[in-house]
Amino acid sequence: MRKIAVVGLGLIGGSIALALKQNGVYVLGVDSDAQTLAYAKSGNMIDEAVGIDGLNGCEAVFVCVPLHLTRKMVEAVAAVTCGNAIITDVASVKGILKGVNARIVGGHPMAGTEKSGVTAAKSHLFENAFYAIVRYENTREEDIQYVTEIVKAMKAKPVFMTADEHDKRASKVSHLPHMLAYSLVNYSLTEDGFTGSGFMDTTRIAASGEQFWTNVARLNRDNIVSDLSGYIAELTSLKDELDNGDYEAFTARLRSAREKRETLAYNRVYLNEYTLDLDVKDEVGSILRVAEQFAQNGINISGIQIINSREGVGGALRISVSTEQDYNRAIDLLNLEDKR
Ligand code: NAP
């Protein structure tokens, strides 16, 4: 049986431990908090709670401690495993591990929630999410293969890049949006809470912990500052077009963004190949009626999601099926457009 350790059993570490257990791995758990370890053990998230000196005999160690502690922990794990275990981390910034003296494969699952801690962990957190795999100067090819296999077993989508590429790209699609969400709340929200669904959708991530995001901003500062400047320039162009009454340019700017976003909507990574968006009414029993139709026609629903915002999706219920045959039958049954 494979033996793998997870150090730091919070949202990400706990979710990795659960996903490993589902894949038949014997999981050792390390955490600084005894209550967290007890919770993980009683919830069958780990097989054994150990200290950092109990990691010998593991094939691999996932380091999932808070971002600012990652490098120190990787070094500490390297000191006890002496090159016998692959060490892989999950930190949101990858430049922090450059030059580290360890048998390292960098990793960053592009999944999470606004919540943290072991109680927020779930086995399917990484399903269909991108998972960046990062090679450092001393990373071994066979260790990349090993981590890639585990990432695939967790149903995530591995993508390979250098630490610098990762930090540039993560700044644009993850770090910058968090900065914007926080600023927008500060700028627009009034005491009476007057909002609409657009504001709520755009600012959901402003509910994330400010200490964590201060650490991300500190550790990826140059990229984020550069992207903030680029974004301010984009906003200034939009403002100038509006201010000058240049509606042709203004509309073209919005159109270009809408078209790009629409392409993304139907290639979203978390959709499997056989996913249908249904426009159901918000009324008692509407999900039950759809489910009954599927059941009566022998179509197995493998995933179901209620979409709070219908924007760009054209439906409030998203259903996934597992096979092409079921997909085609559902399309015929509900007279839907084939969007694959
Ligand atoms: P988290 O929920 O706060 O979990 C961190 C865990 O590490 C906690 O259980 C913490 O215990 C434990 N810990 C702290 N110091 C430790 C130590 N010295 N030894 C052992 N365990 C220790 O944080 P998270 O959100 O899972 O983030 C962990 C890593 O994942 C970070 O590097 C972050 O950049 C990365 N990441 C986060 C997300 C996200 O959305 N949250 C997404 C992708 C990647 P205590 O509770 O007692 O402090």
Coordinates of C-alpha atoms and ligand atoms in Angstrom, one line a residue:
M1 CA 0.0 0.0 0.0
R2 CA 1.3 3.5 -0.9
K3 CA 2.2 5.6 2.1
I4 CA 1.9 9.3 1.7
A5 CA 2.0 12.1 4.3
V6 CA 0.2 15.4 4.4
V7 CA 1.7 18.2 6.6
G8 CA -0.9 20.9 7.4
L9 CA -4.4 19.5 7.5
G10 CA -6.3 22.6 6.6
L11 CA -8.7 23.2 3.7
I12 CA -6.1 22.1 1.0
G13 CA -4.2 19.5 3.0
G14 CA -7.4 18.0 4.4
S15 CA -8.9 17.8 0.9
I16 CA -5.7 16.1 -0.4
A17 CA -5.7 13.6 2.5
L18 CA -9.4 12.7 1.7
A19 CA -8.7 12.4 -2.0
L20 CA -5.7 10.2 -1.3
K21 CA -7.7 8.0 1.0
Q22 CA -10.3 7.5 -1.7
N23 CA -7.5 6.3 -3.9
G24 CA -6.5 3.6 -1.4
V25 CA -3.4 5.4 -0.1
Y26 CA -2.3 5.0 3.6
V27 CA -2.2 8.6 4.8
L28 CA -0.1 10.0 7.6
G29 CA -1.1 13.4 8.9
V30 CA 1.0 16.1 10.6
D31 CA -0.5 19.3 12.0
S32 CA 0.5 21.8 14.7
D33 CA -3.0 21.6 16.2
A34 CA -4.0 18.5 18.2
Q35 CA -7.7 19.2 17.7
T36 CA -7.2 19.3 13.9
L37 CA -5.4 15.9 14.1
A38 CA -8.2 14.4 16.2
Y39 CA -10.8 15.7 13.8
A40 CA -8.9 14.3 10.8
K41 CA -8.4 10.9 12.5
S42 CA -12.0 10.5 13.6
G43 CA -13.3 11.6 10.2
N44 CA -11.2 9.0 8.5
M45 CA -9.2 11.7 6.7
I46 CA -5.9 10.2 7.8
D47 CA -4.8 6.7 9.0
E48 CA -2.2 7.9 11.5
A49 CA -1.2 11.1 13.2
V50 CA 2.5 11.6 13.4
G51 CA 5.1 14.3 14.1
I52 CA 7.4 15.5 11.5
D53 CA 10.0 13.0 12.6
G54 CA 7.6 10.2 11.8
L55 CA 7.7 10.7 8.0
N56 CA 10.3 8.1 7.3
G57 CA 9.0 5.4 4.9
C58 CA 6.7 7.7 3.0
E59 CA 6.9 7.8 -0.8
A60 CA 5.8 11.4 -0.9
V61 CA 5.0 14.3 1.4
F62 CA 2.5 17.0 0.6
V63 CA 3.4 20.3 2.4
C64 CA 0.2 22.2 2.9
V65 CA 1.0 24.6 5.7
P66 CA 0.2 28.3 5.5
L67 CA 1.9 30.1 2.6
H68 CA 4.5 32.0 4.6
L69 CA 5.6 28.8 6.4
T70 CA 6.0 26.7 3.2
R71 CA 9.7 27.1 2.5
K72 CA 10.7 26.4 6.1
M73 CA 8.5 23.4 6.3
V74 CA 9.8 22.0 3.0
E75 CA 13.4 22.4 4.3
A76 CA 12.4 20.7 7.6
V77 CA 10.7 17.8 5.8
A78 CA 13.8 17.4 3.5
A79 CA 16.0 17.2 6.6
V80 CA 14.1 14.2 8.0
T81 CA 13.4 12.4 4.7
C82 CA 16.9 12.7 3.4
G83 CA 16.0 12.5 -0.3
N84 CA 13.9 9.3 0.2
A85 CA 10.5 10.9 -0.3
I86 CA 9.3 13.3 -3.0
I87 CA 8.3 16.6 -1.4
T88 CA 5.5 18.5 -3.1
D89 CA 3.8 21.7 -1.9
V90 CA 0.6 23.5 -2.7
A91 CA 1.6 27.1 -2.1
S92 CA -0.2 29.8 -4.1
V93 CA 3.1 31.5 -5.0
K94 CA 5.8 29.4 -6.5
G95 CA 8.9 31.7 -6.6
I96 CA 9.2 31.1 -2.8
L97 CA 10.7 27.7 -3.4
K98 CA 13.4 28.7 -5.9
G99 CA 16.8 27.3 -4.9
V100 CA 15.4 25.2 -2.0
N101 CA 17.6 22.3 -1.0
A102 CA 15.0 19.5 -1.2
R103 CA 13.7 16.7 -3.6
I104 CA 10.9 19.0 -4.6
V105 CA 8.1 19.1 -7.2
G106 CA 6.1 22.4 -7.0
G107 CA 2.3 22.2 -7.0
H108 CA -0.6 24.6 -6.9
P109 CA -4.2 23.4 -7.1
M110 CA -6.3 26.1 -8.6
A111 CA -9.2 25.4 -6.3
G112 CA -10.3 26.6 -3.0
T113 CA -13.1 28.3 -1.1
E114 CA -13.3 31.5 1.0
K115 CA -13.2 29.1 4.0
S116 CA -10.1 27.6 5.6
G117 CA -9.3 24.9 8.1
V118 CA -9.8 21.2 8.3
T119 CA -13.6 21.4 8.7
A120 CA -13.8 23.0 5.2
A121 CA -11.9 20.1 3.5
K122 CA -13.7 18.0 0.9
S123 CA -12.5 15.0 -1.1
H124 CA -13.7 16.4 -4.4
L125 CA -12.3 19.9 -4.1
F126 CA -9.9 19.4 -7.0
E127 CA -12.2 17.7 -9.4
N128 CA -11.8 19.2 -12.9
A129 CA -9.6 22.1 -11.5
F130 CA -6.3 23.1 -13.0
Y131 CA -3.3 21.9 -10.9
A132 CA -0.1 23.7 -11.8
I133 CA 3.0 21.4 -11.5
V134 CA 6.2 23.3 -11.3
R135 CA 9.7 22.1 -12.0
Y136 CA 12.6 23.7 -10.1
E137 CA 16.3 23.3 -11.1
N138 CA 16.8 20.2 -9.0
T139 CA 13.4 18.6 -9.8
R140 CA 13.6 15.0 -11.1
E141 CA 11.7 13.9 -14.2
E142 CA 10.4 10.7 -12.5
D143 CA 9.1 12.8 -9.5
I144 CA 7.1 15.0 -11.9
Q145 CA 5.5 11.9 -13.3
Y146 CA 4.7 10.6 -9.8
V147 CA 3.0 13.8 -8.7
T148 CA 1.2 14.1 -12.1
E149 CA -0.3 10.6 -11.6
I150 CA -1.6 11.6 -8.1
V151 CA -3.0 14.9 -9.4
K152 CA -4.9 12.9 -12.1
A153 CA -6.1 10.4 -9.6
M154 CA -7.6 13.4 -7.6
K155 CA -9.4 14.2 -10.9
A156 CA -7.6 17.5 -11.3
K157 CA -6.0 18.7 -14.6
P158 CA -2.2 19.0 -14.4
V159 CA -0.6 21.9 -16.3
F160 CA 3.2 22.3 -16.4
M161 CA 5.0 25.6 -16.0
T162 CA 8.0 27.2 -14.4
A163 CA 7.8 29.1 -11.1
D164 CA 8.1 32.5 -12.9
E165 CA 5.4 31.6 -15.5
H166 CA 3.1 30.4 -12.7
D167 CA 3.5 33.6 -10.6
K168 CA 2.9 35.8 -13.6
R169 CA -0.2 33.9 -14.7
A170 CA -1.6 33.4 -11.2
S171 CA -1.2 37.1 -10.6
K172 CA -3.5 37.9 -13.6
V173 CA -6.2 35.3 -13.0
S174 CA -6.2 34.9 -9.2
H175 CA -4.2 37.5 -7.3
L176 CA -5.4 40.5 -9.3
P177 CA -9.1 39.5 -9.1
H178 CA -8.8 39.3 -5.3
M179 CA -7.3 42.8 -5.1
L180 CA -10.1 44.1 -7.3
A181 CA -12.8 42.4 -5.3
Y182 CA -11.6 43.9 -2.1
S183 CA -11.2 47.4 -3.7
L184 CA -14.7 47.2 -5.2
V185 CA -16.3 46.4 -1.9
N186 CA -14.4 49.3 -0.3
Y187 CA -15.4 51.7 -3.1
S188 CA -19.0 50.8 -3.7
L189 CA -20.6 49.1 -0.8
T190 CA -22.7 51.5 1.4
E191 CA -23.9 50.9 4.9
D192 CA -27.5 49.9 3.9
G193 CA -26.0 47.0 1.8
F194 CA -27.8 48.1 -1.4
T195 CA -26.5 45.6 -4.0
G196 CA -27.5 43.4 -6.9
S197 CA -26.5 40.0 -8.0
G198 CA -23.7 41.4 -10.3
F199 CA -22.0 43.0 -7.3
M200 CA -22.4 39.8 -5.2
D201 CA -20.9 37.6 -8.0
T202 CA -18.0 40.0 -8.7
T203 CA -17.1 40.3 -5.0
R204 CA -17.6 36.8 -3.7
I205 CA -13.9 36.4 -3.2
A206 CA -13.6 39.5 -1.0
A207 CA -14.9 37.2 1.8
S208 CA -11.5 35.5 1.8
G209 CA -9.1 36.0 4.7
E210 CA -7.1 39.3 4.5
Q211 CA -4.0 37.9 6.2
F212 CA -3.6 35.2 3.6
W213 CA -4.0 37.6 0.7
T214 CA -1.6 40.1 2.3
N215 CA 0.9 37.3 2.3
V216 CA 0.2 36.4 -1.3
A217 CA 0.5 40.1 -2.3
R218 CA 3.8 40.4 -0.4
L219 CA 5.3 37.2 -1.9
N220 CA 4.2 38.0 -5.5
R221 CA 4.5 41.7 -5.2
D222 CA 6.2 42.6 -8.4
N223 CA 3.8 40.7 -10.6
I224 CA 0.7 42.1 -8.8
V225 CA 2.0 45.7 -8.9
S226 CA 2.7 45.3 -12.6
D227 CA -0.8 43.9 -13.2
L228 CA -2.5 46.5 -11.1
S229 CA -0.8 49.2 -13.3
G230 CA -1.9 47.3 -16.5
Y231 CA -5.4 47.1 -15.2
I232 CA -5.6 50.7 -14.2
A233 CA -4.5 51.5 -17.8
E234 CA -7.4 49.3 -19.1
L235 CA -9.8 51.1 -16.8
T236 CA -8.5 54.5 -17.8
S237 CA -9.0 53.7 -21.5
L238 CA -12.6 52.6 -20.8
K239 CA -13.2 55.7 -18.7
D240 CA -11.7 58.0 -21.5
E241 CA -13.9 56.4 -24.2
L242 CA -17.0 57.0 -22.1
D243 CA -16.0 60.5 -21.0
N244 CA -15.3 61.4 -24.7
G245 CA -18.6 59.9 -25.9
D246 CA -16.7 57.4 -28.1
Y247 CA -19.4 54.8 -27.8
E248 CA -18.2 52.8 -30.8
A249 CA -14.8 52.1 -29.1
F250 CA -16.5 51.6 -25.8
T251 CA -19.0 49.0 -27.1
A252 CA -16.2 47.3 -29.0
R253 CA -14.3 46.9 -25.8
L254 CA -17.3 45.4 -24.0
R255 CA -18.0 43.1 -27.0
S256 CA -14.5 41.8 -27.1
A257 CA -14.6 41.0 -23.4
R258 CA -18.1 39.4 -23.7
E259 CA -16.9 37.2 -26.6
K260 CA -13.8 36.0 -24.7
R261 CA -15.9 35.3 -21.6
E262 CA -18.5 33.4 -23.5
T263 CA -15.9 31.1 -25.0
L264 CA -14.7 30.4 -21.5
A265 CA -18.2 29.8 -20.2
Y266 CA -18.5 26.7 -22.4
N267 CA -15.0 25.4 -22.0
R268 CA -15.0 25.8 -18.3
V269 CA -12.6 23.4 -16.8
Y270 CA -15.0 22.2 -14.1
L271 CA -17.5 21.0 -16.7
N272 CA -17.1 17.5 -17.9
E273 CA -17.6 16.7 -21.5
Y274 CA -21.2 15.9 -21.0
T275 CA -22.8 18.8 -19.2
L276 CA -26.2 20.4 -19.9
D277 CA -27.5 23.8 -18.7
L278 CA -31.2 23.8 -18.2
D279 CA -33.4 26.8 -17.8
V280 CA -35.7 25.8 -14.9
K281 CA -38.0 28.1 -13.0
D282 CA -37.3 29.0 -9.4
E283 CA -40.3 27.1 -7.9
V284 CA -41.0 24.2 -5.7
G285 CA -40.4 20.8 -7.3
S286 CA -38.7 22.0 -10.5
I287 CA -35.5 20.0 -9.8
L288 CA -37.5 17.0 -8.8
R289 CA -39.4 17.1 -12.1
V290 CA -36.2 17.2 -14.1
A291 CA -34.7 14.4 -12.1
E292 CA -37.8 12.3 -12.6
Q293 CA -37.6 12.8 -16.4
F294 CA -34.0 11.6 -16.3
A295 CA -34.8 8.6 -14.1
Q296 CA -37.8 7.6 -16.2
N297 CA -35.6 7.5 -19.3
G298 CA -32.8 5.6 -17.5
I299 CA -30.3 8.5 -17.7
N300 CA -27.9 8.6 -14.8
I301 CA -27.1 12.0 -13.4
S302 CA -23.4 12.1 -12.3
G303 CA -23.4 15.8 -11.2
I304 CA -25.9 18.5 -10.5
Q305 CA -25.4 22.1 -9.6
I306 CA -27.7 25.1 -9.0
I307 CA -26.4 28.2 -10.7
N308 CA -27.2 31.3 -8.7
S309 CA -26.3 33.6 -11.5
R310 CA -27.7 32.8 -14.9
E311 CA -25.3 35.3 -16.6
G312 CA -23.6 33.8 -19.7
V313 CA -24.9 30.3 -18.9
G314 CA -28.5 30.3 -20.2
G315 CA -29.8 28.1 -17.4
A316 CA -30.1 27.8 -13.7
L317 CA -29.5 24.1 -13.4
R318 CA -26.4 22.3 -14.6
I319 CA -26.5 18.6 -14.9
S320 CA -23.6 16.3 -15.9
V321 CA -24.0 12.8 -17.2
S322 CA -21.2 10.3 -17.7
T323 CA -21.6 8.9 -21.2
E324 CA -22.1 10.2 -24.7
Q325 CA -25.2 8.0 -25.0
D326 CA -26.8 9.5 -21.9
Y327 CA -25.8 13.0 -23.1
N328 CA -27.5 12.5 -26.5
R329 CA -30.6 11.0 -24.9
A330 CA -30.9 14.0 -22.6
I331 CA -30.4 16.5 -25.4
D332 CA -33.3 14.7 -27.4
L333 CA -35.5 14.4 -24.3
L334 CA -35.2 18.1 -23.3
N335 CA -34.8 19.5 -26.8
L336 CA -31.6 21.2 -25.9
E337 CA -28.7 22.6 -28.0
D338 CA -25.6 20.4 -28.2
K339 CA -23.0 22.8 -26.8
R340 CA -20.0 20.5 -26.9
Ligands
NAP1 P1 -5.4 26.4 6.2 O1 -6.8 26.0 6.0 O2 -5.2 27.5 7.2 O3 -4.5 25.2 6.6 C1 -3.2 25.2 7.0 C2 -3.0 24.1 8.0 O4 -1.6 24.0 8.4 C3 -3.8 24.3 9.3 O5 -4.4 23.1 9.8 C4 -2.7 24.8 10.3 O6 -3.0 24.5 11.6 C5 -1.5 23.9 9.8 N1 -0.3 24.4 10.3 C6 0.1 25.7 10.5 N2 1.4 25.7 10.9 C7 1.8 24.4 10.9 C8 3.0 23.7 11.2 N3 4.1 24.4 11.6 N4 3.1 22.4 11.2 C9 2.1 21.7 10.8 N5 0.9 22.2 10.4 C10 0.8 23.6 10.5 O7 -4.8 26.9 4.9 P2 -5.1 26.5 3.3 O8 -6.1 27.4 2.8 O9 -5.3 25.0 3.3 O10 -3.7 26.8 2.7 C11 -2.6 26.0 2.8 C12 -1.7 26.2 1.6 O11 -2.5 26.0 0.4 C13 -1.1 27.6 1.4 O12 0.2 27.5 1.0 C14 -1.9 28.2 0.3 O13 -1.2 29.2 -0.4 C15 -2.3 27.1 -0.5 N6 -3.6 27.2 -1.3 C16 -4.7 27.7 -0.7 C17 -5.8 27.8 -1.5 C18 -7.1 28.3 -0.9 O14 -8.0 28.7 -1.6 N7 -7.2 28.4 0.4 C19 -5.9 27.4 -2.8 C20 -4.7 26.8 -3.4 C21 -3.6 26.7 -2.6 P3 -3.6 25.7 12.5 O15 -5.0 25.8 12.1 O16 -3.5 25.2 13.9 O17 -2.8 26.9 12.2

